[in-house]
């Protein structure tokens, strides 16, 4: 996308005069003008006026609705109906009782999203072939009428299971939003096919409860102030935001003297900022490292036998479930009794490339320095056998007795939350059938053939394939799901999915596949409450800073009208606007959950509410302090290092009852490596939220889309830093600029995920959209995405 294009788009937009005046005001301010590109700003000659903060009305909003794990305070400075400036929380660091919620580069750039000349401006319908990207403007009446007609037609013809609301995270963790509005509309008119799980921690979400009975295995980040040793295993909080205040605590933990280890194929920003040591590893091999740590801990008698005896099932022969031989225990696996292979550091080194002595050293330090927190990121579970990674971390936390202790950490998925509010926008889907979210393309292709083995629940068989998709604030139709080329073909076939509604801010790769395309609002243009992800103890008010631009509308209002056409408007809105929903949530939260919650006007003024607690939340503290009265939520009531439920599935090769290293397809031991010698991973980039913000030129300048490769691999191929390269495997080909850097392990290449799929006329991606190369093969147990497990080759373009 060139700057000229921005300018042309901008100037040819048919805007109302009033809007145009506002806009011209908006671009009269340098440095903060949105979407018109630095070049234009630099070249512009006319005199410009800086608007000072004190001349503006400051409205506290929240960068809350993108699926970044953070929630930050954003102050919109509004002058004459125009957001002229964005600032953030100015509170000093250091007060960890209410840590500052300072916005990152994405949030501070949000004005450029709001005023981006490429914003979708009115509803459109497809006129060309699906996916071609040809649309024509239509009225809201026509859009609403068409949606109502198609929803009804498809429901009548195929039944409610044919209607699906796709996973989408562009507006998440708020009170309403497109996905929920679509679900309520469909619930009131017969129902829709549900999905379970997510793309984030899909393997972990299913695996962790087999160990602990729940995914809530994380502790609040203030507990890190008590840790003496912290392992960030495939976790990169400097760049990938799990929670806004996390880094404040990590920094303080470091100041307190905690030793911090980062295990990652890349020398990440986190390793630079926080780590005493970076340990590079080959993707998909973390469990070999973990197994060897277990071996060292046991053979050197560093394990906490009392903890294992009291709280765990399956560590040794004396603590096995009924009817299972002691040979199946964790101990006998690690020592090699069960399979003849002792999981020594030397064994692991050959697989994961971490030197045996280093494995020994980390195992000893982790076991001896108490309390120690082993915190896992989720990328290493977005791998072929991702379930093993999550249970493997938990296993180490148990071997060392770090579970339920202040400053320790139970590892695994790691959710915790202390930010409960009431969600007044509710609905009940009459359809109970549900598929794993990652298998939606399978449900389009052959939904009626899916069974429990594909993770189908709520019914034995689906009566229909998916025929209608609502894709609200997501780029999952194309960009974020695996194997773009395969999905493109599937969706191009208009006889398969017959109707697709998309709501977005921009003409994204997914939006191009819409039949009806709705122009959504930014969070500056609507009311909401921003709730932090699974990690947080505060909520932020999302104030509407200006009226929606152009003809953009909240999905809530649009679907209320569709509901009207279908005779269920009253049931849909219950007479409430989105502002009413926010007010109701605040009032009921105060009344039903937390008497200290502010009243609406105070919350709105302050913009943020921190829930106050006397002590850090420590996962499983209750169970560890008093197991008898607080058993774990597992079948045995204990931590299941050996899970009888998994054992009974009888698929021991791919779904073992104890966590273990399993040699991965498209991993370093796959013979396919002869043909495609490099392992390709992706990560969550600092300048984007997935694909959101990819079309921001300033952010591209701050952190461009490029592929990391080790100098050794580059040399072998005769390619150098800055070269344009071609990356390919059986599934596709993409082109991208190369960054040659020792910051990535030899044998591994990394592409930041989320770049917009930008095919040339032959369908070859020109921007480095990594999902061109990823596979739709799901993980064995959770049926989750394994989008980081890929073999590729690279050559000069
Ligand atoms: N800036 C930013 N923050 C975000 C997001 C975003 O898009 N941008 N997205 C949010 C969302 S929805 C999610 S789910 C989370 C994602 O959170 P994560 O999944 O934890 O984040 P990633 O960046 O994918 O990966 C973390 C690190 O794991 C490393 N890694 C990759 N493969 C392996 C492996 O096999 N083994 C090991 N040990 N390490 C590996 C990567 O190099 C990376 O540095 O981030 C959230 N926060
Ligand atoms: N290869 C690879 N693929 C991955 C991952 C990976 O690590 N590697 N990570 C996976 C993960 S963890 C996740 S969560 C998914 C995320 O995938 P998605 O949920 O698709 O997230 P985004 O790509 O951010 O898409 C959000 C869309 O919503 C739009 N949008 C943003 N704000 C608004 C709004 O206010 N209103 C409306 N109407 N639209 C809005 C944006 O323009 C964007 O098109 O990707 C997954 N895909
Ligand atoms: S993108 Fe995330 S970290 Fe950045 S300002 Fe928004 S909520 Fe905060
Ligand atoms: Mo995610």
Short mmCIF file of C-alpha atoms in Angstrom, two decimals, residues 212-520:
data_model
loop_
_atom_site.label_atom_id
_atom_site.label_comp_id
_atom_site.label_asym_id
_atom_site.label_seq_id
_atom_site.Cartn_x
_atom_site.Cartn_y
_atom_site.Cartn_z
CA UNK A 212 -4.97 -29.86 37.75
CA UNK A 213 -8.71 -30.08 37.07
CA UNK A 214 -8.75 -26.48 35.84
CA UNK A 215 -6.85 -24.00 33.69
CA UNK A 216 -6.61 -21.52 36.55
CA UNK A 217 -3.07 -22.55 37.35
CA UNK A 218 -1.56 -19.06 37.33
CA UNK A 219 -0.96 -16.73 40.25
CA UNK A 220 -1.37 -12.96 40.28
CA UNK A 221 1.77 -11.25 39.05
CA UNK A 222 2.44 -9.55 42.38
CA UNK A 223 3.31 -13.02 43.66
CA UNK A 224 6.47 -12.79 41.55
CA UNK A 225 7.84 -10.29 44.04
CA UNK A 226 8.38 -13.35 46.25
CA UNK A 227 10.07 -15.51 43.63
CA UNK A 228 13.77 -16.22 43.73
CA UNK A 229 14.01 -17.93 40.36
CA UNK A 230 11.83 -17.37 37.31
CA UNK A 231 11.80 -19.41 34.14
CA UNK A 232 9.94 -17.75 31.27
CA UNK A 233 9.43 -20.75 29.05
CA UNK A 234 8.54 -19.60 25.55
CA UNK A 235 7.18 -16.42 27.04
CA UNK A 236 7.91 -12.96 25.74
CA UNK A 237 6.07 -10.36 27.82
CA UNK A 238 8.23 -7.50 26.56
CA UNK A 239 6.59 -7.84 23.21
CA UNK A 240 3.62 -10.14 23.60
CA UNK A 241 1.28 -8.56 26.12
CA UNK A 242 -0.47 -10.99 28.46
CA UNK A 243 -1.37 -8.25 30.88
CA UNK A 244 -0.42 -4.58 31.06
CA UNK A 245 1.13 -4.52 34.56
CA UNK A 246 2.99 -7.84 34.21
CA UNK A 247 6.28 -6.21 33.22
CA UNK A 248 6.16 -3.83 36.17
CA UNK A 249 6.15 -6.82 38.48
CA UNK A 250 8.78 -8.68 36.50
CA UNK A 251 11.07 -5.66 36.68
CA UNK A 252 10.51 -5.41 40.41
CA UNK A 253 11.16 -9.14 40.82
CA UNK A 254 14.44 -8.67 39.01
CA UNK A 255 15.33 -5.74 41.25
CA UNK A 256 14.53 -7.99 44.21
CA UNK A 257 17.23 -10.32 42.96
CA UNK A 258 15.27 -13.08 41.27
CA UNK A 259 17.27 -14.88 38.60
CA UNK A 260 15.40 -14.93 35.29
CA UNK A 261 15.85 -17.54 32.57
CA UNK A 262 14.27 -17.31 29.12
CA UNK A 263 13.89 -20.47 27.02
CA UNK A 264 13.01 -19.53 23.46
CA UNK A 265 14.26 -20.26 19.93
CA UNK A 266 14.67 -16.49 19.63
CA UNK A 267 16.70 -14.04 21.69
CA UNK A 268 13.57 -12.04 22.43
CA UNK A 269 13.09 -8.51 23.70
CA UNK A 270 12.25 -10.16 27.01
CA UNK A 271 15.55 -12.01 27.07
CA UNK A 272 17.30 -8.69 26.41
CA UNK A 273 15.37 -6.75 29.02
CA UNK A 274 15.00 -9.26 31.82
CA UNK A 275 17.01 -12.43 31.44
CA UNK A 276 20.13 -13.49 33.25
CA UNK A 277 20.32 -16.20 30.68
CA UNK A 278 18.79 -17.06 27.32
CA UNK A 279 18.55 -20.71 26.41
CA UNK A 280 17.85 -21.27 22.72
CA UNK A 281 15.91 -24.41 21.85
CA UNK A 282 14.49 -26.07 18.77
CA UNK A 283 10.72 -25.65 18.44
CA UNK A 284 8.60 -28.72 19.29
CA UNK A 285 11.35 -30.18 21.50
CA UNK A 286 10.66 -28.47 24.83
CA UNK A 287 9.38 -31.68 26.36
CA UNK A 288 12.73 -33.37 25.79
CA UNK A 289 14.35 -30.60 27.85
CA UNK A 290 11.61 -30.92 30.47
CA UNK A 291 11.96 -34.70 30.64
CA UNK A 292 15.70 -34.39 31.15
CA UNK A 293 15.20 -31.80 33.88
CA UNK A 294 12.88 -34.31 35.55
CA UNK A 295 15.53 -37.00 35.18
CA UNK A 296 18.20 -34.81 36.82
CA UNK A 297 15.87 -33.74 39.62
CA UNK A 298 14.92 -37.32 40.44
CA UNK A 299 18.33 -38.94 40.08
CA UNK A 300 19.96 -36.22 42.16
CA UNK A 301 17.17 -36.55 44.72
CA UNK A 302 16.21 -32.92 44.40
CA UNK A 303 12.52 -33.74 44.08
CA UNK A 304 9.96 -33.00 46.78
CA UNK A 305 8.90 -36.54 47.65
CA UNK A 306 6.56 -35.43 50.42
CA UNK A 307 4.70 -33.13 48.05
CA UNK A 308 4.44 -35.83 45.41
CA UNK A 309 3.23 -38.42 47.92
CA UNK A 310 0.58 -36.20 49.38
CA UNK A 311 -0.79 -34.28 46.44
CA UNK A 312 -0.06 -36.22 43.26
CA UNK A 313 -1.11 -39.36 41.43
CA UNK A 314 1.33 -41.15 39.19
CA UNK A 315 4.79 -40.07 40.26
CA UNK A 316 5.97 -43.53 41.28
CA UNK A 317 4.74 -47.11 41.47
CA UNK A 318 3.24 -46.53 44.92
CA UNK A 319 0.90 -43.85 43.71
CA UNK A 320 -0.75 -45.21 40.60
CA UNK A 321 -4.47 -45.35 39.87
CA UNK A 322 -6.11 -48.74 40.41
CA UNK A 323 -5.39 -51.25 37.70
CA UNK A 324 -2.37 -49.44 36.19
CA UNK A 325 1.08 -50.94 36.54
CA UNK A 326 3.81 -49.03 38.39
CA UNK A 327 5.87 -49.28 35.22
CA UNK A 328 3.66 -46.60 33.74
CA UNK A 329 4.63 -44.06 36.37
CA UNK A 330 6.38 -40.80 35.62
CA UNK A 331 9.46 -41.93 37.50
CA UNK A 332 9.80 -45.15 35.55
CA UNK A 333 9.36 -43.24 32.26
CA UNK A 334 12.05 -40.73 33.18
CA UNK A 335 14.46 -43.41 34.37
CA UNK A 336 13.78 -45.47 31.26
CA UNK A 337 12.24 -48.45 33.06
CA UNK A 338 9.15 -48.42 30.88
CA UNK A 339 10.75 -47.91 27.47
CA UNK A 340 14.46 -48.63 27.93
CA UNK A 341 15.49 -45.01 27.33
CA UNK A 342 16.67 -43.01 30.32
CA UNK A 343 15.74 -39.38 29.72
CA UNK A 344 19.22 -38.13 30.43
CA UNK A 345 20.41 -34.65 29.51
CA UNK A 346 22.57 -36.29 26.84
CA UNK A 347 19.48 -37.93 25.36
CA UNK A 348 17.67 -34.58 25.36
CA UNK A 349 20.59 -32.62 23.94
CA UNK A 350 20.46 -34.65 20.73
CA UNK A 351 16.82 -33.67 20.31
CA UNK A 352 16.49 -30.11 21.57
CA UNK A 353 20.11 -28.97 21.09
CA UNK A 354 20.41 -27.53 24.60
CA UNK A 355 23.80 -28.72 25.93
CA UNK A 356 23.45 -31.49 28.51
CA UNK A 357 25.41 -29.56 31.12
CA UNK A 358 23.15 -26.58 30.69
CA UNK A 359 20.10 -28.78 31.21
CA UNK A 360 21.67 -30.13 34.40
CA UNK A 361 22.47 -26.66 35.62
CA UNK A 362 18.95 -25.32 35.02
CA UNK A 363 17.37 -28.41 36.57
CA UNK A 364 19.49 -28.04 39.70
CA UNK A 365 18.93 -24.32 40.01
CA UNK A 366 15.19 -24.64 39.49
CA UNK A 367 14.91 -27.43 42.06
CA UNK A 368 17.12 -25.79 44.67
CA UNK A 369 16.20 -22.11 44.48
CA UNK A 370 12.84 -21.86 46.18
CA UNK A 371 10.35 -20.51 45.58
CA UNK A 372 10.69 -20.76 41.81
CA UNK A 373 8.18 -19.75 39.17
CA UNK A 374 8.06 -21.62 35.88
CA UNK A 375 5.77 -19.57 33.66
CA UNK A 376 4.82 -20.87 30.25
CA UNK A 377 3.92 -18.93 27.15
CA UNK A 378 1.48 -20.44 24.71
CA UNK A 379 3.45 -20.53 21.45
CA UNK A 380 5.12 -23.80 22.37
CA UNK A 381 1.66 -25.34 22.77
CA UNK A 382 0.57 -24.05 19.36
CA UNK A 383 2.69 -26.96 18.21
CA UNK A 384 1.92 -30.48 16.99
CA UNK A 385 1.92 -32.04 20.47
CA UNK A 386 1.17 -28.84 22.34
CA UNK A 387 -0.71 -30.74 25.03
CA UNK A 388 2.56 -32.27 26.23
CA UNK A 389 4.23 -28.90 26.64
CA UNK A 390 1.57 -27.64 29.00
CA UNK A 391 1.38 -30.76 31.14
CA UNK A 392 5.18 -31.04 31.08
CA UNK A 393 5.63 -27.65 32.74
CA UNK A 394 3.12 -28.58 35.43
CA UNK A 395 5.02 -31.79 36.03
CA UNK A 396 8.21 -29.88 36.83
CA UNK A 397 6.36 -27.53 39.18
CA UNK A 398 5.06 -30.59 41.03
CA UNK A 399 8.42 -32.40 41.13
CA UNK A 400 9.86 -29.37 42.87
CA UNK A 401 6.84 -28.70 45.10
CA UNK A 402 6.39 -25.18 43.74
CA UNK A 403 2.60 -25.52 43.49
CA UNK A 404 0.39 -23.54 45.85
CA UNK A 405 3.34 -21.64 47.33
CA UNK A 406 3.77 -17.88 47.30
CA UNK A 407 6.52 -17.09 44.79
CA UNK A 408 6.22 -20.51 43.22
CA UNK A 409 4.05 -21.11 40.18
CA UNK A 410 2.05 -24.13 39.05
CA UNK A 411 2.96 -23.60 35.35
CA UNK A 412 0.61 -24.90 32.59
CA UNK A 413 -2.04 -22.68 30.94
CA UNK A 414 -1.82 -20.28 33.83
CA UNK A 415 -5.10 -18.37 33.86
CA UNK A 416 -6.01 -16.30 36.86
CA UNK A 417 -8.39 -13.42 37.16
CA UNK A 418 -9.74 -11.13 39.82
CA UNK A 419 -11.76 -8.78 37.69
CA UNK A 420 -15.30 -10.05 37.79
CA UNK A 421 -18.09 -7.88 36.46
CA UNK A 422 -21.69 -8.60 35.53
CA UNK A 423 -22.34 -9.11 31.82
CA UNK A 424 -25.91 -8.02 31.22
CA UNK A 425 -25.99 -8.92 27.51
CA UNK A 426 -26.98 -12.55 27.55
CA UNK A 427 -28.63 -15.20 25.43
CA UNK A 428 -29.06 -18.94 25.31
CA UNK A 429 -28.40 -20.95 22.20
CA UNK A 430 -31.03 -23.69 21.75
CA UNK A 431 -28.48 -25.70 19.71
CA UNK A 432 -26.06 -27.74 21.82
CA UNK A 433 -23.83 -29.14 19.06
CA UNK A 434 -20.30 -27.77 19.23
CA UNK A 435 -17.09 -28.16 17.24
CA UNK A 436 -13.51 -27.25 18.18
CA UNK A 437 -13.00 -23.73 16.78
CA UNK A 438 -9.94 -24.76 14.78
CA UNK A 439 -11.99 -27.32 12.83
CA UNK A 440 -14.46 -24.86 11.29
CA UNK A 441 -13.05 -25.44 7.80
CA UNK A 442 -13.60 -29.17 8.29
CA UNK A 443 -17.19 -28.42 9.32
CA UNK A 444 -17.65 -26.45 6.10
CA UNK A 445 -16.22 -29.25 4.01
CA UNK A 446 -17.66 -32.28 5.75
CA UNK A 447 -19.43 -31.32 8.93
CA UNK A 448 -21.90 -34.16 8.59
CA UNK A 449 -19.04 -36.66 8.69
CA UNK A 450 -17.54 -35.26 11.91
CA UNK A 451 -17.71 -37.41 15.04
CA UNK A 452 -16.62 -37.32 18.65
CA UNK A 453 -13.14 -38.22 17.36
CA UNK A 454 -13.07 -34.76 15.77
CA UNK A 455 -14.06 -33.15 19.03
CA UNK A 456 -17.75 -32.85 18.11
CA UNK A 457 -19.88 -32.66 21.26
CA UNK A 458 -23.55 -32.07 22.02
CA UNK A 459 -24.67 -34.37 19.26
CA UNK A 460 -23.52 -37.59 17.65
CA UNK A 461 -23.67 -36.20 14.13
CA UNK A 462 -24.29 -32.79 12.62
CA UNK A 463 -27.30 -32.63 10.33
CA UNK A 464 -25.58 -30.25 7.93
CA UNK A 465 -22.29 -28.64 6.94
CA UNK A 466 -21.75 -24.96 7.76
CA UNK A 467 -23.66 -22.86 5.24
CA UNK A 468 -23.64 -19.38 6.75
CA UNK A 469 -20.80 -17.63 8.58
CA UNK A 470 -20.82 -14.49 10.69
CA UNK A 471 -17.28 -13.16 10.91
CA UNK A 472 -17.40 -10.20 13.25
CA UNK A 473 -14.14 -8.32 13.90
CA UNK A 474 -11.91 -11.20 12.95
CA UNK A 475 -9.45 -11.98 10.23
CA UNK A 476 -9.88 -15.68 10.79
CA UNK A 477 -11.70 -16.43 7.55
CA UNK A 478 -8.42 -16.16 5.70
CA UNK A 479 -5.49 -14.56 7.46
CA UNK A 480 -5.32 -16.07 10.91
CA UNK A 481 -6.51 -19.60 10.28
CA UNK A 482 -4.02 -22.16 9.02
CA UNK A 483 -3.34 -22.96 5.37
CA UNK A 484 -4.62 -19.88 3.61
CA UNK A 485 -4.49 -21.40 0.13
CA UNK A 486 -6.72 -24.28 1.18
CA UNK A 487 -9.19 -21.97 2.90
CA UNK A 488 -9.30 -19.61 -0.08
CA UNK A 489 -10.39 -22.48 -2.34
CA UNK A 490 -12.97 -23.65 0.15
CA UNK A 491 -14.58 -20.25 0.59
CA UNK A 492 -14.44 -19.34 -3.09
CA UNK A 493 -16.86 -22.19 -3.69
CA UNK A 494 -20.18 -20.43 -3.21
CA UNK A 495 -22.06 -23.72 -3.13
CA UNK A 496 -20.36 -24.63 0.15
CA UNK A 497 -20.77 -21.62 2.42
CA UNK A 498 -23.71 -19.79 0.88
CA UNK A 499 -23.63 -16.59 2.89
CA UNK A 500 -20.86 -14.73 4.72
CA UNK A 501 -21.33 -11.56 6.76
CA UNK A 502 -18.21 -9.70 7.81
CA UNK A 503 -17.89 -6.66 10.01
CA UNK A 504 -14.55 -4.89 10.09
CA UNK A 505 -12.84 -1.53 10.00
CA UNK A 506 -10.91 -2.28 6.82
CA UNK A 507 -10.94 -4.31 3.63
CA UNK A 508 -8.88 -7.11 5.17
CA UNK A 509 -8.08 -10.41 3.45
CA UNK A 510 -11.09 -11.89 5.26
CA UNK A 511 -13.36 -8.97 4.47
CA UNK A 512 -12.74 -9.64 0.78
CA UNK A 513 -14.64 -12.93 1.26
CA UNK A 514 -17.78 -11.26 2.58
CA UNK A 515 -21.09 -11.35 0.78
CA UNK A 516 -22.29 -8.50 2.96
CA UNK A 517 -19.59 -6.26 4.45
CA UNK A 518 -20.43 -4.04 7.40
CA UNK A 519 -18.40 -0.98 8.43
CA UNK A 520 -17.75 -1.35 12.16
#
